[in-house]
Amino acid sequence: MVDIQSPPQMTPWLVAGRTLFLTIHLLGVLLFAYIVAMRLVPLVRAQRDFRFDHPLARLERVLKFWLGQWKHPRYKFAGTLHIFIFAGFILLAIRAFSVLIVGVSYNFVMPGLAGRTGAAYDIVTDYAATIVFLCMVIAVIRRLVFKPARYAVPAKFGKAHTADAIFLLSLIAILMVADSLFAAAKAATQSHAGHSVETLAAFSLPWMLQKALASTSLPALGKFYFAGYLVHEITFYFLLCYRPFGIQFHVETSLFNIYFAKLDREILKPVRYGVSDEHLDQVKSFGVKTFEDFTWKHMLDFYSCADCGRCSDNCPANAVGRPLSPRFITIKARDYSFHHYPVFGHASNGTPLIGSKESGSIYSADEIWSCTTCGACEEECPLLVEYIDKIVDLRRGMVDDGNVPQSLQKPLKALESRGNPYGKMEKKKADWANAKDFQQICPVKILGKSNGADTLYFVDSITSYDDRMQSIGRATAKILNHVGENFGILGAVERDSGHEVRRFGEETLFMALRDHNVEAIKASGARRIVTADPHAYNALKHDYKDMPPVEHISQVIAREVKAGKINFNPIENENSVYAYHDPCYLGRHNQIYDDPRDVLDAIPGLKRVEMTRSRDRSFCCGGGGLMLFYEPKEDQRMGVKRVQMAAEAGANVMVTACPFCMVNIEDAIKVAGLEGKMTAIDLAELVDQQIARECPGAKEESALESKEYVVASSSTQ
Ligand code: SF4
Ligand code: SF4
């Protein structure tokens, strides 16, 4: 430029511009490198985690979740805002880099951006800077005026993060203004001097600033030009070095966090990566007890959280006032890491993570036991932060120390001695199927060496022993019988699947249950497994190894309906409106959303409504398995909230496909005062009730008989 000096030529404060800006670059880059290196210290000391496999699958995730911002639109307004900001940042990255180099070498042009391409890129980035600036203004207004509830920080979790968020948003806005001022002052000077003017995008921020500077004198323009450049430089490096101290660190870490995200989320993390079950006895301590027991990836999660609050906004434990909010599982761990691994100073570690605040611990036992492992937090997180593995690992640590809630000790002992949490006799496991009258209409084989079948119906503890849930077992058996399935059960040999035991952190007990069942299943010779319990389904499919193919009964029914093997009688009660509740371990954990709905929609005359929170946003009923034996402090039951959601949707019949959901929902209907106004039914029960059987009147007969068996079998216990 002829009429004002370029940044390298300027001599502010008696220092040549080139020297000044080179110094800023070097200091900025070195400081940033040092800070990041210090942030990596705990990751180096962390536990192993195998995340280097399947590079193409990981790259695909980066394209989808990072570049494609896949999860952001789940929150329409904030998501769209974030997409604009992210796109702006991506577009502006090269421009920012070029501007930095211009301070040292004025004639620098980014390769590929000379001539028309460069001019077009400048136009695009003028708009990008404007959009990012506007987004910052909107975000600040949202934070200050509209104050979305999910950003709030309850007093028990510390101070509000608003000031930090506003500070960072303002810095980005300043960066955009400085960048635009630099371009505007340059264009205004060119215009002033009668040179050809670099085109600025009409109505963009640089364009508007250029218009505002139109009548400014050349010396003043020179000052604006220099100020724009200097502020851009300083803000850029300040932001770069400040971000690793707070939530904005995700700008640097999110790409890596998504690349290294768990590919097989449905499979629970092993106790120690790289240690097989056979060698677990050599592991000194199970689970996470101190910060360094987390894996490096879990620590990366802590750095990558954007504090958006979506996880907690969807967490049922948080919604009912349990002492758990997943967002703060992360935030507290990050604060712990920053405090114990400071950028300047010595690292200190070893404090137990669970315990009293006074002793420096960050979590309470109740907080960790409050999780139902429903997966809503993970489903929602745009940065793929993992929670279930961490929570289970923290529980493993507590179990290892003998720190198990009182109410859980009895069911855990019963599981150890009897193979079920109720402490019932093994020989009574098949009572639900053995009632004489039931055997006459639906013979259920007990599989053994001389009594084989193609299909094993894995019943699991609750359906085997709970009087009410036995009805689900009988309905399932009758459906299998109806479609001509050659099936049987393991009977007394079957033990609890161990699904909840594992999620409660009792890995050794889980392994014993699993190994026993694996042997029994293999000995049965069955070529496929069917279950009506999503928890058993998840365990058999993901926690067990080398099993025959496993299906949930809803999948079997949907297939047989399509094949024409199951036909339905119409619903007789015209006033019934059905809402399907997605069980977490069928829906979110295994993506079985459509089969149960297809089955319901195949029943003539069935009116079905969707709850607002359905499918992958389904709201947990309160947790299955051992959650039935543990009652955390809460303001309201999750089940009550769920039945209220169904009522709001206009339903008076809740259908689910899980015996644990059934316990919680039926209980919640009573607690919510909806008795007489709402009922609950399992999908298998409804199908059994509505199946058009060859013999007229068989439906009514079977329904009546079902009730009698409940009485008959319960009398045997
Ligand atoms: S798994 Fe469910 S209950 Fe547990 S923290 Fe996540 S959302 Fe909350
Ligand atoms: S963990 Fe994910 S969803 Fe939760 S606050 Fe952090 S970024 Fe948001």
XYZ file of C-alpha atoms and ligand atoms in Angstrom:
733
model
C 0.000 0.000 0.000
C 1.294 3.435 -0.950
C -0.497 5.789 1.351
C -0.413 4.099 4.716
C 2.300 1.842 5.991
C 1.856 -1.894 6.029
C 2.020 -3.618 9.465
C 5.647 -4.777 9.042
C 6.724 -1.270 7.994
C 5.200 0.517 10.951
C 7.357 1.541 13.860
C 5.062 1.851 16.831
C 6.711 2.514 20.163
C 10.096 2.690 18.431
C 9.905 -0.986 17.461
C 9.735 -2.079 13.836
C 6.325 -3.602 13.053
C 7.905 -6.773 11.721
C 9.859 -7.273 14.965
C 6.809 -6.515 17.092
C 4.512 -8.896 15.261
C 7.130 -11.603 14.951
C 7.629 -11.391 18.715
C 3.873 -11.633 19.309
C 3.683 -14.672 16.999
C 6.550 -16.456 18.676
C 5.359 -15.709 22.199
C 1.794 -16.673 21.323
C 2.714 -19.964 19.673
C 5.239 -20.954 22.349
C 2.878 -20.117 25.188
C 0.057 -22.047 23.541
C 2.325 -25.058 22.976
C 3.443 -24.965 26.612
C -0.133 -24.709 27.925
C -1.309 -27.605 25.759
C 1.700 -29.686 26.823
C 0.802 -29.085 30.469
C -2.817 -29.992 29.777
C -1.614 -33.286 28.331
C 0.268 -34.265 31.512
C -2.708 -35.991 33.226
C -3.573 -37.778 29.954
C -0.104 -39.274 29.894
C -0.553 -40.534 33.470
C -4.046 -41.869 32.777
C -5.172 -45.444 32.157
C -4.897 -46.987 28.724
C -7.745 -46.802 26.230
C -7.690 -48.420 22.798
C -8.956 -45.811 20.364
C -6.582 -46.111 17.465
C -8.393 -48.753 15.434
C -10.738 -48.317 12.434
C -9.379 -44.983 11.168
C -11.930 -44.785 8.344
C -14.902 -45.287 10.640
C -13.460 -42.660 12.956
C -12.908 -40.255 10.078
C -16.503 -40.770 9.032
C -17.585 -39.706 12.515
C -15.434 -36.612 12.310
C -17.117 -35.712 9.024
C -20.574 -36.356 10.448
C -20.388 -35.087 14.012
C -17.631 -32.477 13.820
C -17.689 -31.052 10.296
C -21.344 -31.917 9.712
C -22.423 -30.749 13.209
C -24.900 -33.634 13.126
C -26.352 -33.356 16.612
C -26.587 -29.603 16.873
C -30.002 -29.145 15.210
C -31.565 -31.279 17.976
C -31.757 -27.913 19.726
C -33.048 -25.825 16.866
C -32.144 -22.270 17.808
C -28.897 -22.840 19.705
C -27.919 -25.560 17.229
C -28.403 -23.321 14.191
C -26.472 -20.550 15.905
C -23.624 -22.963 16.593
C -23.606 -24.216 13.013
C -23.242 -20.636 11.745
C -20.431 -19.911 14.196
C -18.653 -23.161 13.375
C -18.985 -22.641 9.609
C -17.747 -19.070 10.046
C -14.706 -20.274 11.999
C -13.868 -22.877 9.396
C -14.141 -20.329 6.583
C -12.188 -17.710 8.489
C -9.353 -20.021 9.521
C -7.271 -19.389 6.393
C -8.019 -15.680 6.472
C -6.931 -15.412 10.098
C -3.741 -17.286 9.303
C -3.025 -15.042 6.298
C -3.614 -11.900 8.328
C -1.146 -13.138 10.949
C 1.566 -13.674 8.339
C 0.898 -10.298 6.739
C 2.272 -8.692 9.918
C 5.656 -10.157 9.102
C 5.554 -10.436 5.345
C 3.152 -7.926 3.888
C 2.950 -9.321 0.386
C 2.153 -12.816 1.554
C -0.694 -14.459 -0.328
C -2.008 -17.822 0.775
C -1.238 -20.377 -1.974
C -4.315 -20.893 -4.110
C -5.853 -17.595 -3.034
C -4.376 -15.225 -5.573
C -6.420 -13.413 -8.218
C -10.107 -14.101 -8.573
C -10.174 -17.028 -6.178
C -8.682 -14.826 -3.486
C -11.187 -12.048 -4.217
C -14.075 -14.526 -4.021
C -12.689 -15.958 -0.787
C -12.435 -12.439 0.663
C -16.094 -11.792 -0.172
C -17.170 -15.062 1.456
C -15.108 -14.402 4.556
C -16.398 -10.815 4.841
C -19.846 -12.344 5.240
C -18.505 -15.080 7.515
C -16.971 -12.493 9.860
C -20.254 -10.596 9.857
C -22.303 -13.688 10.626
C -19.967 -14.789 13.416
C -20.114 -11.269 14.885
C -23.932 -11.252 14.754
C -24.069 -14.730 16.286
C -21.900 -13.505 19.156
C -24.250 -10.593 19.762
C -27.262 -12.930 19.720
C -25.506 -15.421 22.010
C -24.659 -12.678 24.514
C -28.266 -11.427 24.465
C -29.519 -15.006 24.969
C -27.233 -15.528 27.920
C -28.024 -12.176 29.539
C -31.691 -11.657 28.709
C -33.315 -14.999 27.966
C -31.074 -17.066 30.262
C -31.910 -20.592 29.026
C -32.458 -22.836 32.041
C -29.956 -25.441 30.886
C -27.056 -22.999 31.309
C -27.924 -22.344 34.945
C -25.571 -23.701 37.593
C -27.366 -24.931 40.720
C -25.701 -23.665 43.908
C -24.605 -27.201 44.863
C -22.473 -27.354 41.710
C -20.698 -24.017 42.117
C -20.848 -20.560 40.597
C -22.607 -19.517 37.385
C -20.499 -19.707 34.229
C -22.222 -16.738 32.571
C -19.418 -14.200 33.080
C -16.839 -16.533 31.512
C -19.154 -17.299 28.593
C -19.856 -13.587 27.961
C -16.152 -12.784 28.185
C -15.283 -15.398 25.569
C -18.159 -14.460 23.273
C -17.084 -10.815 23.507
C -13.492 -11.689 22.649
C -14.633 -13.481 19.507
C -16.816 -10.494 18.605
C -13.806 -8.196 19.096
C -11.720 -10.469 16.875
C -14.318 -10.181 14.103
C -14.511 -6.402 14.434
C -10.706 -6.062 14.419
C -10.417 -8.265 11.339
C -13.120 -6.234 9.595
C -11.622 -2.909 10.641
C -8.272 -3.945 9.188
C -9.890 -4.749 5.833
C -12.146 -1.666 5.952
C -9.331 0.780 6.756
C -7.262 -0.661 3.942
C -10.110 -0.325 1.426
C -10.973 3.189 2.675
C -7.348 4.234 2.228
C -7.243 2.842 -1.302
C -10.402 4.728 -2.109
C -9.058 7.933 -0.501
C -5.855 7.746 -2.543
C -7.721 7.049 -5.765
C -6.303 3.536 -6.156
C -8.291 0.552 -7.252
C -10.219 -0.607 -4.206
C -10.356 -4.196 -2.984
C -14.021 -5.149 -3.135
C -15.678 -5.701 0.184
C -18.868 -7.762 0.389
C -21.881 -5.454 0.288
C -23.567 -4.938 3.675
C -20.924 -6.999 5.454
C -19.228 -5.722 8.610
C -16.035 -4.655 6.736
C -18.185 -2.934 4.104
C -20.140 -1.013 6.732
C -16.957 -0.005 8.533
C -15.466 1.156 5.242
C -18.532 3.351 4.660
C -18.170 4.721 8.175
C -14.502 5.553 7.514
C -15.147 7.150 4.114
C -14.517 10.717 5.270
C -11.692 9.881 7.664
C -8.321 11.501 7.009
C -5.412 9.402 5.794
C -3.382 9.673 9.023
C -6.437 8.605 11.042
C -7.037 5.722 8.633
C -3.442 4.656 9.205
C -4.147 4.534 12.926
C -7.343 2.516 12.408
C -5.453 0.198 10.114
C -2.731 -0.386 12.663
C -5.180 -0.636 15.576
C -7.288 -3.174 13.668
C -4.231 -5.254 12.995
C -2.776 -5.063 16.504
C -6.093 -5.811 18.226
C -6.602 -8.754 15.874
C -3.138 -10.117 16.720
C -3.421 -9.716 20.454
C -7.017 -11.000 20.646
C -6.168 -13.986 18.468
C -3.279 -15.117 20.646
C -5.017 -14.216 23.887
C -7.975 -16.388 22.837
C -5.664 -19.180 21.754
C -3.889 -19.249 25.101
C -6.933 -18.523 27.255
C -9.167 -21.220 25.804
C -7.346 -24.154 27.461
C -8.342 -22.661 30.822
C -12.073 -23.111 30.333
C -14.993 -24.367 28.280
C -13.624 -22.955 25.030
C -10.869 -25.567 25.067
C -13.353 -27.648 23.096
C -12.473 -25.550 20.036
C -9.086 -27.294 20.042
C -10.054 -30.688 21.437
C -13.452 -31.456 19.886
C -12.067 -32.808 16.630
C -9.830 -35.266 18.513
C -12.583 -36.114 20.977
C -14.898 -37.085 18.149
C -12.195 -38.969 16.275
C -11.381 -41.041 19.359
C -15.024 -41.454 20.446
C -16.096 -44.983 21.291
C -17.230 -46.822 18.174
C -19.071 -49.617 19.983
C -20.975 -47.586 22.538
C -23.333 -50.417 23.354
C -20.456 -52.458 24.755
C -19.472 -51.516 28.272
C -15.828 -50.655 28.855
C -13.750 -53.505 30.287
C -12.340 -53.117 33.784
C -8.934 -52.422 32.241
C -8.249 -52.144 28.553
C -5.704 -54.753 27.542
C -6.392 -57.042 30.539
C -8.440 -60.133 29.726
C -11.027 -61.559 32.134
C -8.659 -64.414 32.998
C -6.002 -61.959 34.164
C -8.270 -59.607 36.079
C -7.076 -61.077 39.363
C -3.754 -59.405 38.647
C -5.389 -55.961 38.589
C -4.668 -54.366 41.966
C -7.725 -52.162 42.061
C -10.936 -52.135 40.045
C -12.603 -49.072 38.637
C -11.933 -45.388 39.088
C -11.000 -44.154 42.543
C -8.638 -41.295 41.801
C -8.499 -38.972 38.811
C -5.601 -40.870 37.269
C -7.762 -44.030 37.137
C -9.761 -42.480 34.304
C -8.570 -43.343 30.816
C -6.866 -40.666 28.720
C -9.946 -40.527 26.480
C -12.215 -39.884 29.424
C -9.922 -37.031 30.431
C -10.121 -35.712 26.869
C -13.910 -35.788 27.304
C -13.538 -33.496 30.315
C -11.561 -31.001 28.244
C -13.961 -31.204 25.320
C -17.246 -30.468 27.031
C -18.728 -27.220 25.738
C -20.871 -26.751 28.868
C -23.971 -26.614 26.661
C -26.069 -28.455 29.264
C -27.837 -30.713 26.765
C -26.842 -33.874 28.639
C -28.322 -32.666 31.917
C -31.335 -31.216 30.150
C -32.179 -34.751 29.004
C -31.041 -36.642 32.081
C -34.022 -38.137 33.920
C -32.061 -38.252 37.182
C -31.481 -34.516 36.949
C -35.107 -33.918 35.951
C -36.472 -35.561 39.103
C -34.024 -33.876 41.449
C -31.614 -36.729 42.097
C -28.152 -35.503 43.078
C -26.813 -36.214 39.571
C -26.359 -33.852 36.656
C -24.045 -35.353 34.026
C -22.772 -31.975 32.888
C -21.252 -31.498 36.334
C -19.692 -34.933 36.361
C -17.588 -33.470 33.571
C -17.213 -29.893 34.785
C -16.139 -30.981 38.265
C -13.576 -33.389 36.828
C -12.227 -30.690 34.534
C -11.945 -28.221 37.416
C -10.206 -30.956 39.422
C -7.773 -31.533 36.585
C -7.041 -27.815 36.182
C -6.534 -27.476 39.921
C -4.362 -30.548 40.433
C -2.462 -30.278 37.161
C -1.912 -26.510 36.934
C -0.272 -24.970 33.888
C 2.115 -23.094 36.165
C 3.086 -25.037 39.277
C 3.410 -28.596 40.463
C 0.960 -31.440 39.897
C -0.667 -32.974 42.934
C -2.898 -35.988 42.817
C -4.229 -39.003 44.641
C -7.344 -37.482 46.252
C -10.262 -39.952 46.205
C -12.859 -38.667 43.775
C -15.812 -39.876 45.831
C -16.231 -38.635 49.355
C -16.766 -35.414 51.223
C -16.116 -31.995 49.718
C -14.032 -31.077 52.753
C -11.557 -33.834 51.955
C -11.212 -32.541 48.391
C -13.450 -35.157 46.750
C -15.650 -34.014 43.917
C -18.445 -36.604 43.739
C -20.845 -38.027 46.294
C -21.720 -41.720 46.336
C -25.431 -40.874 45.876
C -24.603 -38.891 42.765
C -22.900 -41.880 41.188
C -25.580 -44.383 42.244
C -28.316 -42.097 40.857
C -27.619 -42.921 37.222
C -29.955 -45.369 35.500
C -27.476 -45.798 32.599
C -30.329 -44.775 30.293
C -27.934 -43.176 27.799
C -29.941 -39.984 27.209
C -26.903 -37.836 28.022
C -24.668 -39.592 25.505
C -27.363 -39.561 22.850
C -27.664 -35.808 23.135
C -24.060 -34.677 23.477
C -22.889 -33.016 20.251
C -19.275 -33.767 21.169
C -19.857 -37.468 21.922
C -18.790 -37.177 25.541
C -19.166 -40.552 27.261
C -20.848 -40.976 30.619
C -21.970 -44.555 31.219
C -18.469 -46.041 31.167
C -17.232 -43.398 33.579
C -20.137 -43.871 35.960
C -19.791 -47.656 35.880
C -16.043 -47.295 36.445
C -16.668 -45.043 39.460
C -19.111 -47.648 40.777
C -16.549 -50.407 40.210
C -14.201 -48.390 42.385
C -16.805 -48.095 45.150
C -17.703 -51.784 44.980
C -14.010 -52.644 45.138
C -13.785 -50.637 48.373
C -16.901 -52.350 49.755
C -18.816 -49.096 49.500
C -22.200 -50.480 48.370
C -25.555 -49.000 49.446
C -27.184 -50.988 52.247
C -30.327 -51.740 50.238
C -28.272 -53.348 47.485
C -26.285 -55.692 49.665
C -29.086 -58.233 50.077
C -29.961 -58.553 46.346
C -26.273 -58.772 45.473
C -25.776 -61.577 48.004
C -28.876 -63.340 46.661
C -27.503 -63.075 43.126
C -24.294 -64.641 44.322
C -25.943 -67.531 46.127
C -29.177 -68.097 44.177
C -28.538 -66.465 40.823
C -31.415 -63.992 41.182
C -31.789 -60.779 43.198
C -34.930 -61.956 45.015
C -33.235 -64.893 46.718
C -35.867 -67.307 45.335
C -35.212 -70.994 44.853
C -33.720 -71.988 41.490
C -36.197 -74.840 41.168
C -39.066 -72.334 41.132
C -37.684 -70.491 38.140
C -39.996 -72.208 35.673
C -43.108 -72.171 37.876
C -44.673 -69.526 35.637
C -44.659 -72.031 32.763
C -45.330 -75.192 34.706
C -48.876 -74.495 35.813
C -50.823 -77.473 34.504
C -53.555 -75.525 32.718
C -51.029 -73.310 30.996
C -48.951 -76.289 29.852
C -52.084 -77.689 28.215
C -52.536 -74.718 25.903
C -48.884 -73.736 25.615
C -46.328 -76.408 26.391
C -42.995 -74.908 27.358
C -40.031 -77.279 27.179
C -37.248 -77.152 29.712
C -34.213 -77.608 27.539
C -31.789 -80.359 28.405
C -29.608 -82.987 26.831
C -32.570 -85.043 25.631
C -34.926 -82.136 25.139
C -33.574 -79.732 22.525
C -35.163 -76.880 20.579
C -34.178 -74.393 17.885
C -34.955 -71.378 19.997
C -34.128 -70.573 23.581
C -36.505 -68.199 25.336
C -34.256 -66.459 27.890
C -36.679 -65.343 30.593
C -34.433 -63.660 33.210
C -35.159 -63.125 36.882
C -37.945 -60.570 37.043
C -40.200 -62.327 34.525
C -39.523 -65.686 36.147
C -40.214 -64.694 39.734
C -42.375 -61.577 39.851
C -46.063 -62.542 39.993
C -47.155 -59.654 37.779
C -44.352 -60.031 35.235
C -44.924 -63.761 34.807
C -47.838 -62.699 32.626
C -45.272 -61.251 30.178
C -43.466 -64.606 30.194
C -46.659 -66.503 29.411
C -47.665 -64.034 26.692
C -44.221 -64.385 25.118
C -44.396 -68.186 25.224
C -47.874 -68.146 23.668
C -46.737 -65.874 20.850
C -43.761 -68.141 20.116
C -46.104 -71.105 20.235
C -48.591 -69.364 17.935
C -46.000 -68.742 15.230
C -44.880 -72.362 15.427
C -41.525 -71.740 17.025
C -39.770 -74.811 18.382
C -38.650 -73.242 21.643
C -37.825 -73.975 25.240
C -36.428 -72.355 28.391
C -33.461 -73.152 30.593
C -35.607 -73.346 33.729
C -33.727 -73.826 36.992
C -30.384 -73.697 35.179
C -30.908 -70.116 33.983
C -29.350 -67.424 36.164
C -29.849 -63.696 36.089
C -28.325 -62.230 32.943
C -26.191 -60.003 35.175
C -26.946 -56.930 33.080
C -27.641 -54.647 36.017
C -25.049 -56.306 38.208
C -22.441 -55.252 35.689
C -23.787 -51.719 35.469
C -23.719 -51.527 39.234
C -20.005 -52.157 39.101
C -19.965 -55.769 40.362
C -17.858 -57.095 37.522
C -16.731 -60.302 39.215
C -20.279 -61.337 40.074
C -21.374 -60.460 36.559
C -18.647 -62.679 35.110
C -19.755 -65.602 37.292
C -23.401 -65.216 36.170
C -22.383 -64.794 32.548
C -20.057 -67.796 32.512
C -22.737 -69.992 34.058
C -25.349 -68.871 31.513
C -22.979 -69.179 28.563
C -22.293 -72.779 29.491
C -26.007 -73.515 29.938
C -26.944 -71.821 26.651
C -24.261 -73.711 24.760
C -25.336 -76.986 26.360
C -28.959 -76.327 25.350
C -27.957 -76.553 21.687
C -30.322 -73.686 20.775
C -29.494 -71.928 17.526
C -31.117 -68.619 18.411
C -32.246 -66.767 21.515
C -35.403 -64.741 22.079
C -36.143 -62.654 25.135
C -38.842 -60.210 26.176
C -36.528 -58.359 28.542
C -34.435 -55.599 26.908
C -31.874 -55.807 29.727
C -31.342 -59.514 29.094
C -31.315 -58.742 25.363
C -28.579 -56.162 25.806
C -26.529 -58.446 28.048
C -26.785 -61.444 25.715
C -26.058 -59.352 22.654
C -23.259 -57.144 23.949
C -21.961 -58.339 27.331
C -21.770 -62.045 26.437
C -19.528 -63.392 23.720
C -20.041 -66.051 21.044
C -23.776 -66.331 21.570
C -26.266 -67.509 18.966
C -28.223 -64.616 17.360
C -30.423 -62.824 19.905
C -33.769 -61.167 19.232
C -36.197 -59.219 21.339
C -39.743 -60.518 21.122
C -40.884 -57.258 19.476
C -38.582 -58.040 16.543
C -39.999 -61.554 16.248
C -43.584 -60.270 16.357
C -42.923 -57.530 13.786
C -41.397 -60.075 11.411
C -44.226 -62.559 11.836
C -46.828 -59.827 11.364
C -45.154 -58.868 8.095
C -45.021 -62.533 7.074
C -48.749 -62.853 7.763
C -48.289 -65.406 10.534
C -49.816 -63.094 13.105
C -53.155 -61.423 12.491
C -55.018 -59.291 14.964
C -58.558 -58.811 16.164
C -59.558 -55.147 16.241
C -59.348 -53.150 19.462
C -62.783 -53.178 21.015
C -62.554 -50.161 23.283
C -62.804 -47.122 21.026
C -61.813 -44.815 23.858
C -58.404 -46.386 24.305
C -55.504 -44.238 23.144
C -52.108 -45.925 23.268
C -48.666 -44.399 23.755
C -45.557 -46.500 23.329
C -42.795 -45.949 25.863
C -39.351 -46.816 24.453
C -37.387 -48.847 27.008
C -33.847 -47.410 27.150
C -32.168 -50.757 26.509
C -34.363 -51.517 23.520
C -34.434 -48.047 21.991
C -31.430 -45.878 22.698
C -29.009 -48.724 23.391
C -30.115 -50.972 20.519
C -32.028 -48.697 18.121
C -35.150 -50.866 18.132
C -37.713 -48.120 17.688
C -39.772 -49.162 14.696
C -40.605 -52.821 15.325
C -42.788 -52.220 18.411
C -44.517 -49.314 16.676
C -45.079 -51.340 13.505
C -46.700 -54.059 15.610
C -49.018 -51.582 17.325
C -49.937 -49.972 14.026
C -50.826 -53.397 12.615
C -53.574 -53.868 15.207
C -56.851 -52.716 13.618
C -58.521 -49.832 15.388
C -55.554 -49.069 17.655
C -55.202 -45.339 18.156
C -51.620 -44.417 18.918
C -50.098 -41.108 19.964
C -46.417 -40.220 20.380
C -45.125 -38.609 23.514
C -42.952 -35.542 22.925
C -40.047 -37.426 24.427
C -39.962 -40.617 22.434
C -37.592 -42.775 20.404
C -33.992 -41.649 21.047
C -35.247 -38.915 23.359
C -37.315 -41.310 25.442
C -37.451 -40.576 29.167
C -36.294 -43.396 31.447
C -39.037 -44.961 33.590
C -36.778 -45.052 36.634
C -34.314 -47.732 35.813
C -34.410 -51.455 35.802
C -32.660 -54.258 37.578
C -31.023 -53.309 40.817
C -32.503 -49.808 40.618
C -35.641 -51.502 41.949
C -33.693 -52.100 45.166
C -32.124 -48.689 45.438
C -34.032 -45.477 45.962
C -31.913 -42.370 45.624
C -33.116 -39.105 47.075
C -35.386 -37.456 44.523
C -38.194 -34.910 44.370
C -40.378 -36.994 42.131
C -40.294 -40.484 40.632
C -39.136 -40.739 37.040
C -42.061 -43.048 36.313
C -44.505 -40.417 37.543
C -43.013 -37.864 35.182
C -43.252 -40.410 32.390
C -46.923 -41.280 32.902
C -47.699 -37.580 33.095
C -46.010 -37.186 29.702
C -48.238 -39.948 28.331
C -51.327 -38.274 29.779
C -50.267 -34.949 28.239
C -49.978 -36.688 24.870
C -53.598 -37.783 25.248
C -52.947 -41.472 25.976
C -54.775 -43.609 28.497
C -52.889 -46.854 27.822
C -49.102 -47.011 28.076
C -47.488 -49.810 26.147
C -43.951 -50.839 26.876
C -41.783 -53.802 26.009
C -39.815 -54.352 29.194
C -40.803 -55.907 32.517
C -38.828 -53.311 34.479
C -40.631 -50.466 32.700
C -43.870 -52.235 33.602
C -43.022 -52.274 37.336
C -42.139 -48.588 37.320
C -45.013 -47.441 35.126
C -47.733 -49.358 36.941
C -46.405 -48.060 40.219
C -46.209 -44.519 38.829
C -49.816 -44.636 37.618
C -50.884 -45.205 41.229
C -48.545 -42.566 42.662
C -49.630 -40.020 40.032
C -53.282 -40.605 40.973
C -54.105 -41.860 37.487
C -55.583 -45.173 38.561
C -58.775 -45.766 36.624
C -57.688 -43.198 34.047
C -54.606 -44.928 32.709
C -53.390 -48.506 32.396
C -50.139 -50.116 31.308
C -49.603 -53.209 29.226
C -46.569 -54.974 27.809
C -46.362 -55.289 24.030
C -46.266 -59.102 24.308
C -49.367 -59.071 26.528
C -51.219 -56.795 24.118
C -50.243 -58.931 21.125
C -51.276 -62.109 22.932
C -54.579 -60.450 23.821
C -55.271 -59.285 20.272
C -53.979 -62.237 18.232
C -56.670 -63.647 15.950
C -56.495 -67.351 16.809
C -58.091 -69.995 14.687
C -60.476 -71.072 17.399
C -63.107 -68.347 17.955
C -63.158 -67.185 21.548
C -59.626 -68.353 22.191
C -58.507 -64.801 22.861
C -60.914 -64.250 25.725
C -60.162 -67.675 27.083
C -56.419 -67.108 27.076
C -56.766 -63.724 28.726
C -58.877 -65.202 31.495
C -56.534 -68.105 31.930
C -53.550 -65.797 32.181
C -55.004 -64.236 35.290
C -55.662 -67.607 36.850
C -52.065 -68.706 36.281
C -50.787 -65.663 38.102
C -52.740 -66.760 41.136
C -51.873 -70.399 40.634
C -48.155 -69.906 40.279
C -47.845 -67.296 42.996
C -49.451 -69.708 45.367
C -46.563 -72.047 44.787
C -43.986 -69.590 46.150
S -27.174 -42.342 31.624
Fe -29.191 -41.414 31.951
S -29.364 -41.201 34.174
Fe -27.201 -41.583 33.730
S -26.288 -39.548 33.606
Fe -26.865 -40.150 31.531
S -28.909 -39.310 31.228
Fe -28.508 -39.279 33.435
S -21.129 -33.258 28.030
Fe -21.813 -32.771 25.972
S -24.002 -32.310 26.212
Fe -23.097 -32.243 28.251
S -22.597 -30.093 28.586
Fe -20.773 -31.085 27.768
S -20.870 -30.780 25.554
Fe -22.910 -30.357 26.363
